[in-house]
PDB file of C-alpha atoms in Angstrom:
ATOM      1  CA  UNK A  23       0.000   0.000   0.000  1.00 90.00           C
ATOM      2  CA  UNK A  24       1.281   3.485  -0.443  1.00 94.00           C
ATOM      3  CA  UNK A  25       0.993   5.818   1.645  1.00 97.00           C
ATOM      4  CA  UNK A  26       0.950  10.049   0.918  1.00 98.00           C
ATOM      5  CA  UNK A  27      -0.086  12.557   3.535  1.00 98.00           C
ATOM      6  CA  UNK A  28      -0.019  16.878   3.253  1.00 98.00           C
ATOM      7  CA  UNK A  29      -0.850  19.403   5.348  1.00 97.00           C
ATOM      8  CA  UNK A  30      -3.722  21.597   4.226  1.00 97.00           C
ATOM      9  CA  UNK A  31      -4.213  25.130   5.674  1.00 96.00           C
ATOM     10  CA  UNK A  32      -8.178  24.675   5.503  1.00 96.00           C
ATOM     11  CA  UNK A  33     -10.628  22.610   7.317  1.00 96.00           C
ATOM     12  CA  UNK A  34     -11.468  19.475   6.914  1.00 97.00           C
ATOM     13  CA  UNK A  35     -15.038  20.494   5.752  1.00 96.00           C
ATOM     14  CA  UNK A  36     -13.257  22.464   3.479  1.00 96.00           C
ATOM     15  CA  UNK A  37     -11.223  19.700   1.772  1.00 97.00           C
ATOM     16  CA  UNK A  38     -14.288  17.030   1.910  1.00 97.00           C
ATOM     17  CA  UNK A  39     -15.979  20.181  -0.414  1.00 97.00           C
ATOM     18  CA  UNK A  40     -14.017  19.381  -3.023  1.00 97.00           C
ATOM     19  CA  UNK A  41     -14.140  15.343  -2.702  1.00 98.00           C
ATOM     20  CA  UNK A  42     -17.826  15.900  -2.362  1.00 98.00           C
ATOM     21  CA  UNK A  43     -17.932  17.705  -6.147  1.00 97.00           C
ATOM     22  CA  UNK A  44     -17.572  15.018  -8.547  1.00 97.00           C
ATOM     23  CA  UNK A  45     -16.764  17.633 -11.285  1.00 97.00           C
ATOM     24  CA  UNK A  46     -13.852  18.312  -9.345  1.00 97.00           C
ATOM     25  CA  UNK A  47     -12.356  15.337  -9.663  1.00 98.00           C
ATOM     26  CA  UNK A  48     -10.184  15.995 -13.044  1.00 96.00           C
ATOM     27  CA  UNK A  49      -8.787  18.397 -11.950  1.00 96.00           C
ATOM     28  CA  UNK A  50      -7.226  16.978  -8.812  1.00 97.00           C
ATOM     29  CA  UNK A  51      -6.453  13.087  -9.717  1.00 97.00           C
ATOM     30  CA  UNK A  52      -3.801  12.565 -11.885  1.00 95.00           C
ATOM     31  CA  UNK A  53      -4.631  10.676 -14.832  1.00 90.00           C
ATOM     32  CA  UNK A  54      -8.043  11.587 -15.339  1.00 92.00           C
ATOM     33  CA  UNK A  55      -8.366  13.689 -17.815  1.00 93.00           C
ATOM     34  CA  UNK A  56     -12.121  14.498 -18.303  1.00 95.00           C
ATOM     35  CA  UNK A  57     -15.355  13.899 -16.081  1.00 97.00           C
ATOM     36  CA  UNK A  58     -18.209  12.468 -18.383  1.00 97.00           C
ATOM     37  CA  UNK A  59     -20.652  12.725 -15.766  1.00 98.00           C
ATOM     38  CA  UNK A  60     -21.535  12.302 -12.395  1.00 98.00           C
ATOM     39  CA  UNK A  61     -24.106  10.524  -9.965  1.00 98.00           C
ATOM     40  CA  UNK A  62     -26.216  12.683  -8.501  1.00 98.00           C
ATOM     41  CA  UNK A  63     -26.135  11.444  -4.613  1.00 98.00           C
ATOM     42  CA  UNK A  64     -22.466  11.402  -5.347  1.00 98.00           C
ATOM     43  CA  UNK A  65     -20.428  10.808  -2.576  1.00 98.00           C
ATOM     44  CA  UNK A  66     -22.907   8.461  -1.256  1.00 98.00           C
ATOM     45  CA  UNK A  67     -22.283   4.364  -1.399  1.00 98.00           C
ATOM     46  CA  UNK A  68     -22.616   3.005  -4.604  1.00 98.00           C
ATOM     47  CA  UNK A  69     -22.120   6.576  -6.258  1.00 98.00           C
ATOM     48  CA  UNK A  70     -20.155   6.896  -9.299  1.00 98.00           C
ATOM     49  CA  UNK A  71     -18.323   9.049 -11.293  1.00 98.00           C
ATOM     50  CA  UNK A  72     -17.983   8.379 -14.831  1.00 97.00           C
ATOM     51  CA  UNK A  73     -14.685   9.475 -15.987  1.00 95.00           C
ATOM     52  CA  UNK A  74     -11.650   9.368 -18.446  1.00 93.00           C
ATOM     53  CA  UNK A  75      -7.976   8.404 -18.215  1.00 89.00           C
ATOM     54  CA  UNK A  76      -5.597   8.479 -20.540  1.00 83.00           C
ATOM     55  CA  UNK A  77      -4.263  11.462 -23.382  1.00 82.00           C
ATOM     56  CA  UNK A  78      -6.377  12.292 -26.445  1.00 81.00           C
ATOM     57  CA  UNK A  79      -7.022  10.802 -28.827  1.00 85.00           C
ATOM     58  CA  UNK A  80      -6.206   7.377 -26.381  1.00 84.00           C
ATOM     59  CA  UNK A  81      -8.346   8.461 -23.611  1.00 89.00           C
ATOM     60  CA  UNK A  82     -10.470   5.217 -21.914  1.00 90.00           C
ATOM     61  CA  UNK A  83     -13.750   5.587 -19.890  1.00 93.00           C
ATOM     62  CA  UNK A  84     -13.955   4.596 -16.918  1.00 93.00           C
ATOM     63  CA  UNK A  85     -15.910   5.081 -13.378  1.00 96.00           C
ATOM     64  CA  UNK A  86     -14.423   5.692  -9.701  1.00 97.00           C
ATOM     65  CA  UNK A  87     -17.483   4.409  -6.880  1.00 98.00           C
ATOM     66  CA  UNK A  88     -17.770   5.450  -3.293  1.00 98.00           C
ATOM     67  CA  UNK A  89     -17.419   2.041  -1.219  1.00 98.00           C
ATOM     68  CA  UNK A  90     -17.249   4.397   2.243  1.00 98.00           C
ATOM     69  CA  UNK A  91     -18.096   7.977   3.203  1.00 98.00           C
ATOM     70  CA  UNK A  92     -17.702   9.429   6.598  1.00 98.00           C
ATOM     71  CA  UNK A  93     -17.729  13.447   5.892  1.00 97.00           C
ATOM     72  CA  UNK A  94     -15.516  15.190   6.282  1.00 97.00           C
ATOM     73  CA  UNK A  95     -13.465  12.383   7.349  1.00 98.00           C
ATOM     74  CA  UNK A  96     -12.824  10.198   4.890  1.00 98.00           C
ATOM     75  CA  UNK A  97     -13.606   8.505   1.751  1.00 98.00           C
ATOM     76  CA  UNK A  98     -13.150   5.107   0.158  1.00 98.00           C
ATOM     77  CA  UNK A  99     -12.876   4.759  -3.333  1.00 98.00           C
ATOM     78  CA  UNK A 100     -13.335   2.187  -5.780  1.00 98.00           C
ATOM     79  CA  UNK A 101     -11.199   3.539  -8.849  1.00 96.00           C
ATOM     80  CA  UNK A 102     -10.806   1.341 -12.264  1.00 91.00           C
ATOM     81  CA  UNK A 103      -8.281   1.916 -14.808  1.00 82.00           C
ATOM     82  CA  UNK A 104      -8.629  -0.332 -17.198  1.00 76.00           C
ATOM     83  CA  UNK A 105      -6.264  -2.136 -18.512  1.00 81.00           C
ATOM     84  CA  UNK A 106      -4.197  -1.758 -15.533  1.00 83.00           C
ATOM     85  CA  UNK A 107      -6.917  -3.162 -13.111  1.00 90.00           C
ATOM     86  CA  UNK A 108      -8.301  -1.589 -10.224  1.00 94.00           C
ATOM     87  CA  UNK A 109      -7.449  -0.042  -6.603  1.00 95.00           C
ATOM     88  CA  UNK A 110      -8.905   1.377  -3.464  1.00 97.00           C
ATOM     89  CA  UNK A 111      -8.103   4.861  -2.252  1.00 98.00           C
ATOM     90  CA  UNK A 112      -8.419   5.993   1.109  1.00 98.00           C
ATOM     91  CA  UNK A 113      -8.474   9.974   1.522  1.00 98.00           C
ATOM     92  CA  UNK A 114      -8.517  10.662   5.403  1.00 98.00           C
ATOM     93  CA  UNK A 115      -8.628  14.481   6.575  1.00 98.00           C
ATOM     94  CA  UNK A 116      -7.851  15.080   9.941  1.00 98.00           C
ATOM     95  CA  UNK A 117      -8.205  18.594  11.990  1.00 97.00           C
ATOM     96  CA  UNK A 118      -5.333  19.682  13.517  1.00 92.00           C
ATOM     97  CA  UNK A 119      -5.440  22.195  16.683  1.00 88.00           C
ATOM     98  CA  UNK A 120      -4.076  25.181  14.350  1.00 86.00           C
ATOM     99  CA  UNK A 121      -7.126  24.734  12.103  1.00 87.00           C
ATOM    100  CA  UNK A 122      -5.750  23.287   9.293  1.00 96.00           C
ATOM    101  CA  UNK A 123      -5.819  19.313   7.769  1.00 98.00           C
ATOM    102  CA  UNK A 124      -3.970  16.699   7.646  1.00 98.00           C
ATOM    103  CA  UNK A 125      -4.843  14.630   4.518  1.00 98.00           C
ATOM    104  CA  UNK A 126      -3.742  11.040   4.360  1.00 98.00           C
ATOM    105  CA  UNK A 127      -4.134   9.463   1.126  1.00 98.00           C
ATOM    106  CA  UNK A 128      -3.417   5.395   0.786  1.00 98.00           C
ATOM    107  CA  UNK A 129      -3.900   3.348  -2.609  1.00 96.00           C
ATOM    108  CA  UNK A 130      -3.867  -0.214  -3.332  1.00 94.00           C
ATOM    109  CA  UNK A 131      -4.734  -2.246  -6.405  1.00 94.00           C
ATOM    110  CA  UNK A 132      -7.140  -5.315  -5.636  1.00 95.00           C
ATOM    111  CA  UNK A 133      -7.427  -6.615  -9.006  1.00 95.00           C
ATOM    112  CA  UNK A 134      -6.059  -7.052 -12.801  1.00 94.00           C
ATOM    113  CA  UNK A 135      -2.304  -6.591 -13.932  1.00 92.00           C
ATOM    114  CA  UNK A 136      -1.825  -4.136 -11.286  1.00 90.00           C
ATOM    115  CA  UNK A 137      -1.830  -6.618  -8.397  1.00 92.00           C
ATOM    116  CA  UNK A 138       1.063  -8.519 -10.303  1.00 92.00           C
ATOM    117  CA  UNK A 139       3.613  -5.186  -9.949  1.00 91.00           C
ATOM    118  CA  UNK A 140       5.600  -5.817  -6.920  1.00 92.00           C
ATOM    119  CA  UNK A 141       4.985  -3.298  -4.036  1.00 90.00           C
ATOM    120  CA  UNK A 142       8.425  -2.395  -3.916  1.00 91.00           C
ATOM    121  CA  UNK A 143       7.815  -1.112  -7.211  1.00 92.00           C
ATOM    122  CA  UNK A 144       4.505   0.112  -6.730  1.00 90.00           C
ATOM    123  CA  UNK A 145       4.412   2.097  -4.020  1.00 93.00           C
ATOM    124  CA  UNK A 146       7.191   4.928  -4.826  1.00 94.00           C
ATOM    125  CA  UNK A 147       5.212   5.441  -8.464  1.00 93.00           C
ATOM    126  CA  UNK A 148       2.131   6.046  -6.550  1.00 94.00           C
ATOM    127  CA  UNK A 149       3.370   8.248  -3.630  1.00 96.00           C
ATOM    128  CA  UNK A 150       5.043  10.827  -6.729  1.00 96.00           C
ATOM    129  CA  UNK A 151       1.709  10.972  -8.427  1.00 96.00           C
ATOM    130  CA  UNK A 152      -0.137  10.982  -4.968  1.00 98.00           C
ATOM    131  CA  UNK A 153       1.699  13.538  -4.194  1.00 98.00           C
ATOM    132  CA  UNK A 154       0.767  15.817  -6.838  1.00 98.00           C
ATOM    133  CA  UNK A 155      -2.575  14.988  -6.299  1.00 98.00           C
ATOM    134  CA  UNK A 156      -2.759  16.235  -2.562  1.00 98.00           C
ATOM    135  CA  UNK A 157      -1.135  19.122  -3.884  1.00 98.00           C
ATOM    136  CA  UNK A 158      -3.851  19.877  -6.532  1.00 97.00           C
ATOM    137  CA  UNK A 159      -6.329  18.964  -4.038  1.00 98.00           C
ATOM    138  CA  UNK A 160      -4.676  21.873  -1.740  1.00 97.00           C
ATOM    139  CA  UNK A 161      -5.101  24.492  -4.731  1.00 96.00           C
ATOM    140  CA  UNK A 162      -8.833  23.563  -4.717  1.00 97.00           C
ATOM    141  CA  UNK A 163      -9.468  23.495  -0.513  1.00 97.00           C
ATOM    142  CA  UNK A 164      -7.258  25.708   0.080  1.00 95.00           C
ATOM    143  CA  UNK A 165      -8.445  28.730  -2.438  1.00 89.00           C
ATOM    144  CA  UNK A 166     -11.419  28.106  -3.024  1.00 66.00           C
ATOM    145  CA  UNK A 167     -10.540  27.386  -6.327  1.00 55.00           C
ATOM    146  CA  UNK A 168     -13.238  25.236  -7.527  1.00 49.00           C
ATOM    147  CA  UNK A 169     -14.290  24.451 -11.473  1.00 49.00           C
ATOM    148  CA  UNK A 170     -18.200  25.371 -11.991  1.00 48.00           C
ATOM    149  CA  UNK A 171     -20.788  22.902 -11.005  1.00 46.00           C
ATOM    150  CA  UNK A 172     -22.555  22.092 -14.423  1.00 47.00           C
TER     151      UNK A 172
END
């Protein structure tokens, strides 16, 4: 599993706001280029957002579900990237006394090629990309700095 935490200088509420809007979530997960739509009880269980990965003209649809919510503590994810397989992805924000967040992110594959890739191997790919993903995720809780709702 790896493992990528960042300290946000916003609330927690603040940083579940963005993992709450689905149309958001280009724009902070590396890799996905484009959301094609979104459920509209997302981030409830079962929720999904519909979503591609990939550069044009190879870009592949795909979907990310909500197996957990507990706002604005965390959030389990379901995400598929097909053909590499799929993971989970834990996003955990915790309050810290100076009022800001502390935003663990952990990601595991569970199925398809993926799961073959040693963790050794794994995990330091994931932690440079997770990283730039808390980072865009700061830009958005942090500012304010949200794309439109459609």
């Amino acid at each position: 599993m790896s493992r990528t935490t960042r300290h946000l200088k916003c609330r927690p509420e603040e940083v579940f706001a963005v993992l709450a809007d689905g149309w958001s979530y280009a724009s902070w997960v590396v890799g996905a280029a484009r959301v094609r739509d979104v459920d509209a009880d997302w981030p409830a269980v079962g929720s999904r957002i519909h979503h591609s990965v990939g550069l044009w003209p190879a870009l592949l649809s795909d979907t990310t579900s909500v197996e957990g919510a507990d706002a604005p503590r965390e959030l389990l994810l379901r995400v598929r990237a097909w053909p590499a397989g799929e993971g989970r992805v834990r996003l955990r924000c915790e309050a810290d006394p100076a009022g800001g967040t502390t935003v663990t992110m952990e990601e595991w594959a569970v199925s398809g090629p993926a799961t073959l890739v040693p963790t050794a191997v794994q995990d330091p790919v994931l932690h440079v990309r997770n990283t730039e993903a808390l980072r865009r995720l700061a830009y958005l809780a942090e500012g304010g700095a949200r794309p439109p709702t459609p």
